[in-house]
Amino acid sequence: MKWFWCLFFAFWPIVAIVVCLLAPGNNWWFPGEAASPLGRRIDDLFYMILWITSITFVGTQLVLAYVLFKGASDTEPGTANEKAWFSHGSHKLEVIWSSVPAVILLFIAFYQLDVWAEYRVKDAFPRKRMEAVFERIHQDRQKNDSLALAEVTARQFEWRIRYPGFNADGTLKALMPDPQPTDLYAVNDLHLPASAPVMINLRTQDVQHSFFLPELRIKQDAVPGLVIPIWFEADQQRSYQLLCAELCGWGHYKMNARFVAESDEQFIEYLRQLEREQNEDRVDDAPDTDEEE
Amino acid sequence: MICLISGCGGQPEFSHSEKFQTLKPYAQIYVDQVLDNYFGSPSDMVAWDKLPLELHYGQGTVVEASGRMLTVELQAPHAEITAGTEVLWDSGILNDKDSAWILEWDEAKHQAKLESPLATNPEVGDAVILGPGQILATGRMLYAEHCQHCHGVAGDGNGPTAPYLNPRPRDYRKGIFKFTTTQSSKRASREDLSRIVEDGIPGTYMPSFKLLTEDEMTSIIEYVMWLSMRGELENQLIGLLADSYSVEAVEDRIAGGDETSDTIHQEFIDAVNDPDSFPFEVDTIVSRFTSEWVSSQEPDAEVQPLTPRTPSSDESIAKGRELYLKPSLKCAQCHGEAGLGDGSQTFAVSKDAAGQDNLTPGLYDTWGNLVKPRNLHSGIYRGGRRPIDLYSRIYAGIKGTPMPAFSSTLLRKSNPEDSGSEMTDEDIWHLVNYIYSIPFEDVKAGQGGSSIANPVKDANTASEEDSEEVAVN
Amino acid sequence: MFARFQLQFVLLLTVAIFSGCTPQFRREKTEVKSASDVVIHFDDLSSSNNSEETPDEAATPATTPTAGNESTTATTPKKEMVAATTTSKPDVAKQAPTTTGYTGPAKFVGRVVVKGDVPLFSALLAKGAATKDMFCSEMAVPNETVISKDGGLGNVFVYMKKAPRKGVPEYSGEPFVVNQKGCIFIPHAQIVRVGQPFILKNSDPVAHNVRYNGFASQFNDTVVSGSTDGLTKVIEFPERLPAGMVCDFHNWMSAYVLPVDHPWAAVTDADGNFEITNLPEGKWDFVIWHEKALYIERSFKVTAAPNTLIEKVFEVNASKLSQ
Amino acid sequence: MSSVAATTETAEHGHHAHNDDLLALLKAAPFWSTDHKVIGIQFMMTTLLMLMVGGALALGVRWQLAFPWENMPFFGALVPATAGGQIPPEFYTMLFTMHATVMIFLVIIPILAGAFGNFLIPLMIGADDMAFPMLNALSYWFMWPAIACFGCSFFFGGGPAAGWTSYPALSALSQAAPGSGHAQTFWLLGVTFVGFSSMMGSINYMTTIINMRAPGLTLFRMPLTIWSMFITAILQAFALPVLTAAGFMLVTDRILGTCFFVPAGLIVNNADPTVGGGQTLLWQHLFWFYSHPAVYIMLLPAMGMVSDMLACMCRKPIFGYKPMVYSMSAIAGLGFIVWGHHMFTSGMNPALGMTFMISTVMIALPSAVKVFNWIGTIWGGKPEFNVVFLNCIAFVSMFIVGGLSGIFMAAVPVDIYIHDTYFIVAHFHYVLFGATLFGVFGAIHFWYPKMFGRYMSEGWGKLHFFLTFVGFNGTFFPMHLLGVAGMPRRYADPYLYPYLEHFLPMNQFMTICAALMGFAQFILIGNFVLSWFFGKKAGRNPWNANGLEWATPSPPGHGNFDIPPVVYRGPYEYANPDTEADFWPQTQPPNPAT
């Protein structure tokens, strides 16, 4: 029986590892490659930690299995020693197995700092590249205007999105902190330019939500009372999943939305279309370029 | 444990409307039977051809049978049928047996190849129905997934989640939907329903289901209409029977002395038996609401402004404000002079449907729920924020609520002398412009900063840059 | 040693789960079929009665001993028998047709009177009451439960429950007008034919809206002040009971409208009298309904034949009105 | 519990004179007893009962994830749904909220500190009873108002639906979550009662351990179980008041209209906008300041007990006794400064995030040291592969997984992605269930002879272990993959999202495993109850262990020790070459010959 148990404990880590190895092939893995530069760095970090932990896992489980087999064979009848090995520990070993993990852990800790900084620390935001986007889409902005292109307001249970409207001369207005009469609205459908860092202002109308773009590895809580800027950069022009990751009530799972990354022209065209739809008065000959207030 | 896992719970059932219990048991059974025959149960639905639903089914016959492979030819070409469409057996040996799915579909000859679902083979000439109520089945599945826990299995707006919601989820069984762009006497158009599903209703718990595909959206809409019709038939039928066969009515009649419970019961059975009696009434009820649903889908059922929207200007807004305060229009009576939704009517005691005074003062809708007039400062427009939406709200009212249609006021144009209270199409646009401007009143006055439309800001008091400080520091 | 047992157990459990309770939902094929002919199971209808009604029968000693026989006889002769027993009952004499001196088509006349102490009704809105509507509080808005000095009850609907399938005259008369004057609906109770133009007017200097809350159809329209032309609505569908009509701007305002698809309906006048003429030959059920007393008669049977005059006085207990 | 025990035992009385002492105790005071052993057993019974309740709730959650919107068997009838037995989403939120609440507050914390802490501390330090027996009894009886409050919140007023973390504004605004009307208030009161209960216990443990040790029992001769209980008590005493205070603040927010946690202008469920100027993040800070140490409260005692059991089962001294003590202390100390890692995505200051990240990474170090020492303990031992030993190995093996997956979370950028996904769920179930509960199962089998004077059945114990282990890994290991795939936790229907649709079969597999695991617990309960009557009788020292508790009769009578113990050495003198036997009890005087 004891051999069965030895095998049992040796067997399960093998199953675990096999499952993990099979996982990517069965699509039990990340929802696609990270689709943003920051996401790729997060993935790299993940894989690095995965390597370290996998080696540790295999190592410790191997040793565990070994000591079990050793213990089982030592208790076979007729083994040399009647008593177990009498040892209260080894100072040297303790030092080794304290300092080696310490070094590895500290390495992990410091290795990740700049990724974190880039994601969250304001000074590390790619401000220059964001401003280049504003140039390209002809946004009419003052120096202190928000870097955000849209304001995403979470509420139970949907994402309400507010874009700035257009000026009379066709340029895009800057996003104001307060709603403006010219603002354009959408729900559960966030469109932003691709291949460049774009920023949104995240807020919530009621309880706490969390803005989660799994394919871009972006997650940020929307905290009641705060307006939190977040930036992300989608490589490809396609639509990405957007969901809520913080329990926000019974309909938490319902906050199904999408983020569409598209070219600058498509983005402007999308806003134009929103403007047209929003000014729909169902009279065919109505000039749809009217500046609405 | 095995029993626990394998002993599945019962299938969902349509719940009855409240008045059902007041009927005599035999009347209850009749109602159940009628509904069961025409609508079925959630797990066994009936696609009734009398209903004006776009069920997209086609009829055909088996033209070739070689082994288990069959060829079915449709009577007419059909756009909705493709490989994978479900096929039911209408006659022959497979009648009432499992359905099959089309393997190949020949668009040109409108012929479908499929495999017989059972060992027994249908014969050439058997009639089949292709994709009957496919939309209903999909709709039912999606409804169970997305809508049922609020709107209830029967669409009675009384799902398990409903008690926690304010306002309550819509009860479809009256056939009334609040936010439509159809005339006041019409029902909702499919377009209205799908817009609500797509965009949600801001300010309520009805969320946006934007990411449903177009097919899914259609299915849900048709299923909701189906539920609505089912509920309407149930309600009307109960109303019809309650007159004479409710427990109370039967007691009354027996007390009248002429009748006994036996004679009443026999009379009921006769009426059921008599095609001119109850069956005829059922037909009348059905044709009544189907004609309403059909006419509501017509283009002329839509609210159509006569003139394009007047561009918003200070002048237009001022005019709108003037109209808003006019005693002959009574906007402020409910919405309040400042537009805060606190008009005098919200404090007045009104009467319920039975003519009794309501316990809580305020305005009530047809479903008997206390409703609040919209606070126009909130910047939240439940029926949508397009000008046509606001126009429709004023022109056609909000169905089932005290918000009346003002379309009648347009007729006043025919009486040019009475200029004092005339309201024109332009006037509605002025009102719309005014309503749009209300949330920005403070901004207009040049004060900037906070407004009620943006209350979170008040807490923050900070500009966005400051908030970034908070967040990022 | 346990391994084999455990393996079996896991297998058993898995089989149980997947066979007994397959996850139908994701691949659910809710069965949809076409509606075939309606099959009503009369067995259910009658059997339920026997089980449910037994105590009722026991509690109604009025049941004649013949009742048992009746239910066993065939349907057609039974109807006659029921009719026979009905006419032979003594209280039917009250409505016995008085043929003397009357010629012409059958006519149903009568009166609704209040029995007992007539309660005092306060005005709907006292003069100068605190309301934001200056106009409506200029005078007192009277209560609309109309009772004449000798106890006649007005605004009672008397109507044939179900129109005959044939022989209903087409409606070709004047449109019906409802005015709103002095912050009440005039008239308060009205009968309209389906399809009859139904003109809503407003003689007040303030706007009213009319929310018609019928069972089969509803509308809610504003009628602006001084509307002389009024707003024309058409009610398409008949109702089985009078439907309420309210003004949401003035919450005391209410009226009752009964759309019917036949001409045999009337509202009692201020003295409580009504008259329904040109009744076709046959046996008809009438409903007598009042907004406060509700059903006065749920189905009053009238046997009409040419040259018949049916007269009947209906009594309403005063306590029912004060609710 | 004990009344049942007393009555049933009375009948058996004549035949089992062996049990007399404990039975006398139970008979004399069927409900109310200040004897630490009775209280410990009462705690044990209550928590095992609650374990079944919490498990049933979890199965409800699993059902929905495997068969979403299907009618639920058995429980379906109890669900207040018109949809037959469909679990409505708000009920789903209540299910997982109550599962976490019951498991954390009514199972794991009380079974470790309450059941084993009470039973073992006086026995293992050679004391007659706790320092404050009355306080001790109260700490048990304060569990019941807590259970009542949780029960009320679940069955009346709709049930708390804000998760066990109860983040405002969801938990603070009565309109925000369904049933959070009175339910959430009841829930908070329940937490407060549990807090009282734990607080009374922890004061008692600290005092007892410091003051009432037997002569000769110096601090570094204490068994690691006692060390872990001591450190846990300190953690509890310092962290718990924060939660209790925060809970009170939240209650006042809910019923008195204060706004500690509610900022202005929130509009929920069409209510009027809120007026306060509070901060929701304040709750998160206060909550996690308790709840992160609470994770160690839920782990450290199991670590201590496993150390003792491993040493005894391997017939070998514990490897590195002092490093074990130091690492436990380090875990406790660091445990106070890592709470922020629950809030990396909450928008707090990123610099603060870096600090928390470094402390979080470093807390993995003492855990690693402990794992190495356990392996060192087994190395060269002569283990008997009995239930106790198997559960201890499972503890070590599962703790390795739980500890390693924690490193992913410590890395902030990775945490951004896996935060609030099933990766987290996998991680803490590996730590709290995989580690702690296997430790507890082992401890139940190990100390059962001392509690009742009889052994638990070895065969049924192994069957239970096997099923639980397989079921556990089948349920929770795939959760890592779900987490990597980005499946958020607390979703009633993750399959709305196309990128998660293909996980349905996996979730069904997990649910079957969970059902298997739930079933296995009936074996434990059956074994526990039946062994009481039919188990093989055990003597004073059935395992040939060294600890002081084995010097008492089994079960110990009132006052515990028939011979006042004097301690001559540490508790791990197994396999000492100087002695004849392979164990050397702490109370045995030194051999005068040597």
PDB file of N, CA and C in Angstrom, chain A residues 180-202:
ATOM      1  N   GLN A 180     -20.520  67.961 -22.380  1.00  0.00           N
ATOM      2  CA  GLN A 180     -20.745  69.151 -23.197  1.00  0.00           C
ATOM      3  C   GLN A 180     -21.944  68.888 -24.107  1.00  0.00           C
ATOM      4  N   PRO A 181     -22.597  69.945 -24.529  1.00  0.00           N
ATOM      5  CA  PRO A 181     -23.743  69.714 -25.421  1.00  0.00           C
ATOM      6  C   PRO A 181     -23.355  69.005 -26.716  1.00  0.00           C
ATOM      7  N   THR A 182     -22.116  69.173 -27.118  1.00  0.00           N
ATOM      8  CA  THR A 182     -21.720  68.576 -28.401  1.00  0.00           C
ATOM      9  C   THR A 182     -21.217  67.149 -28.259  1.00  0.00           C
ATOM     10  N   ASP A 183     -21.143  66.668 -27.048  1.00  0.00           N
ATOM     11  CA  ASP A 183     -20.544  65.349 -26.852  1.00  0.00           C
ATOM     12  C   ASP A 183     -21.304  64.272 -27.605  1.00  0.00           C
ATOM     13  N   LEU A 184     -20.561  63.211 -27.925  1.00  0.00           N
ATOM     14  CA  LEU A 184     -21.165  62.067 -28.608  1.00  0.00           C
ATOM     15  C   LEU A 184     -21.162  60.882 -27.650  1.00  0.00           C
ATOM     16  N   TYR A 185     -22.227  60.106 -27.729  1.00  0.00           N
ATOM     17  CA  TYR A 185     -22.380  59.023 -26.760  1.00  0.00           C
ATOM     18  C   TYR A 185     -22.496  57.683 -27.452  1.00  0.00           C
ATOM     19  N   ALA A 186     -21.993  56.668 -26.767  1.00  0.00           N
ATOM     20  CA  ALA A 186     -22.156  55.296 -27.259  1.00  0.00           C
ATOM     21  C   ALA A 186     -22.258  54.415 -26.020  1.00  0.00           C
ATOM     22  N   VAL A 187     -22.681  53.213 -26.236  1.00  0.00           N
ATOM     23  CA  VAL A 187     -22.762  52.294 -25.108  1.00  0.00           C
ATOM     24  C   VAL A 187     -22.172  50.964 -25.519  1.00  0.00           C
ATOM     25  N   ASN A 188     -21.344  50.420 -24.618  1.00  0.00           N
ATOM     26  CA  ASN A 188     -20.746  49.088 -24.802  1.00  0.00           C
ATOM     27  C   ASN A 188     -19.943  48.953 -26.090  1.00  0.00           C
ATOM     28  N   ASP A 189     -19.493  50.044 -26.628  1.00  0.00           N
ATOM     29  CA  ASP A 189     -18.813  49.979 -27.908  1.00  0.00           C
ATOM     30  C   ASP A 189     -17.765  51.092 -27.938  1.00  0.00           C
ATOM     31  N   LEU A 190     -16.546  50.747 -27.569  1.00  0.00           N
ATOM     32  CA  LEU A 190     -15.489  51.744 -27.466  1.00  0.00           C
ATOM     33  C   LEU A 190     -14.631  51.688 -28.720  1.00  0.00           C
ATOM     34  N   HIS A 191     -14.609  52.770 -29.467  1.00  0.00           N
ATOM     35  CA  HIS A 191     -13.768  52.835 -30.663  1.00  0.00           C
ATOM     36  C   HIS A 191     -12.622  53.803 -30.404  1.00  0.00           C
ATOM     37  N   LEU A 192     -11.408  53.385 -30.742  1.00  0.00           N
ATOM     38  CA  LEU A 192     -10.256  54.259 -30.568  1.00  0.00           C
ATOM     39  C   LEU A 192      -9.229  53.918 -31.651  1.00  0.00           C
ATOM     40  N   PRO A 193      -8.339  54.847 -31.930  1.00  0.00           N
ATOM     41  CA  PRO A 193      -7.321  54.558 -32.946  1.00  0.00           C
ATOM     42  C   PRO A 193      -6.407  53.416 -32.514  1.00  0.00           C
ATOM     43  N   ALA A 194      -5.936  52.669 -33.494  1.00  0.00           N
ATOM     44  CA  ALA A 194      -5.047  51.542 -33.213  1.00  0.00           C
ATOM     45  C   ALA A 194      -3.595  51.968 -33.381  1.00  0.00           C
ATOM     46  N   SER A 195      -2.709  51.085 -32.971  1.00  0.00           N
ATOM     47  CA  SER A 195      -1.272  51.233 -33.185  1.00  0.00           C
ATOM     48  C   SER A 195      -0.700  52.514 -32.613  1.00  0.00           C
ATOM     49  N   ALA A 196      -1.303  53.017 -31.608  1.00  0.00           N
ATOM     50  CA  ALA A 196      -0.765  54.186 -30.934  1.00  0.00           C
ATOM     51  C   ALA A 196      -1.322  54.178 -29.530  1.00  0.00           C
ATOM     52  N   PRO A 197      -0.556  54.725 -28.581  1.00  0.00           N
ATOM     53  CA  PRO A 197      -1.120  54.751 -27.229  1.00  0.00           C
ATOM     54  C   PRO A 197      -2.319  55.689 -27.178  1.00  0.00           C
ATOM     55  N   VAL A 198      -3.406  55.210 -26.641  1.00  0.00           N
ATOM     56  CA  VAL A 198      -4.590  56.052 -26.476  1.00  0.00           C
ATOM     57  C   VAL A 198      -5.008  56.001 -25.018  1.00  0.00           C
ATOM     58  N   MET A 199      -5.589  57.086 -24.582  1.00  0.00           N
ATOM     59  CA  MET A 199      -5.935  57.165 -23.176  1.00  0.00           C
ATOM     60  C   MET A 199      -7.432  57.358 -23.026  1.00  0.00           C
ATOM     61  N   ILE A 200      -7.974  56.762 -21.983  1.00  0.00           N
ATOM     62  CA  ILE A 200      -9.368  57.033 -21.651  1.00  0.00           C
ATOM     63  C   ILE A 200      -9.440  57.470 -20.192  1.00  0.00           C
ATOM     64  N   ASN A 201     -10.465  58.179 -19.872  1.00  0.00           N
ATOM     65  CA  ASN A 201     -10.740  58.484 -18.478  1.00  0.00           C
ATOM     66  C   ASN A 201     -11.802  57.523 -17.996  1.00  0.00           C
ATOM     67  N   LEU A 202     -11.482  56.853 -16.916  1.00  0.00           N
ATOM     68  CA  LEU A 202     -12.391  55.824 -16.424  1.00  0.00           C
ATOM     69  C   LEU A 202     -13.079  56.323 -15.166  1.00  0.00           C
TER      70      LEU A 202
END
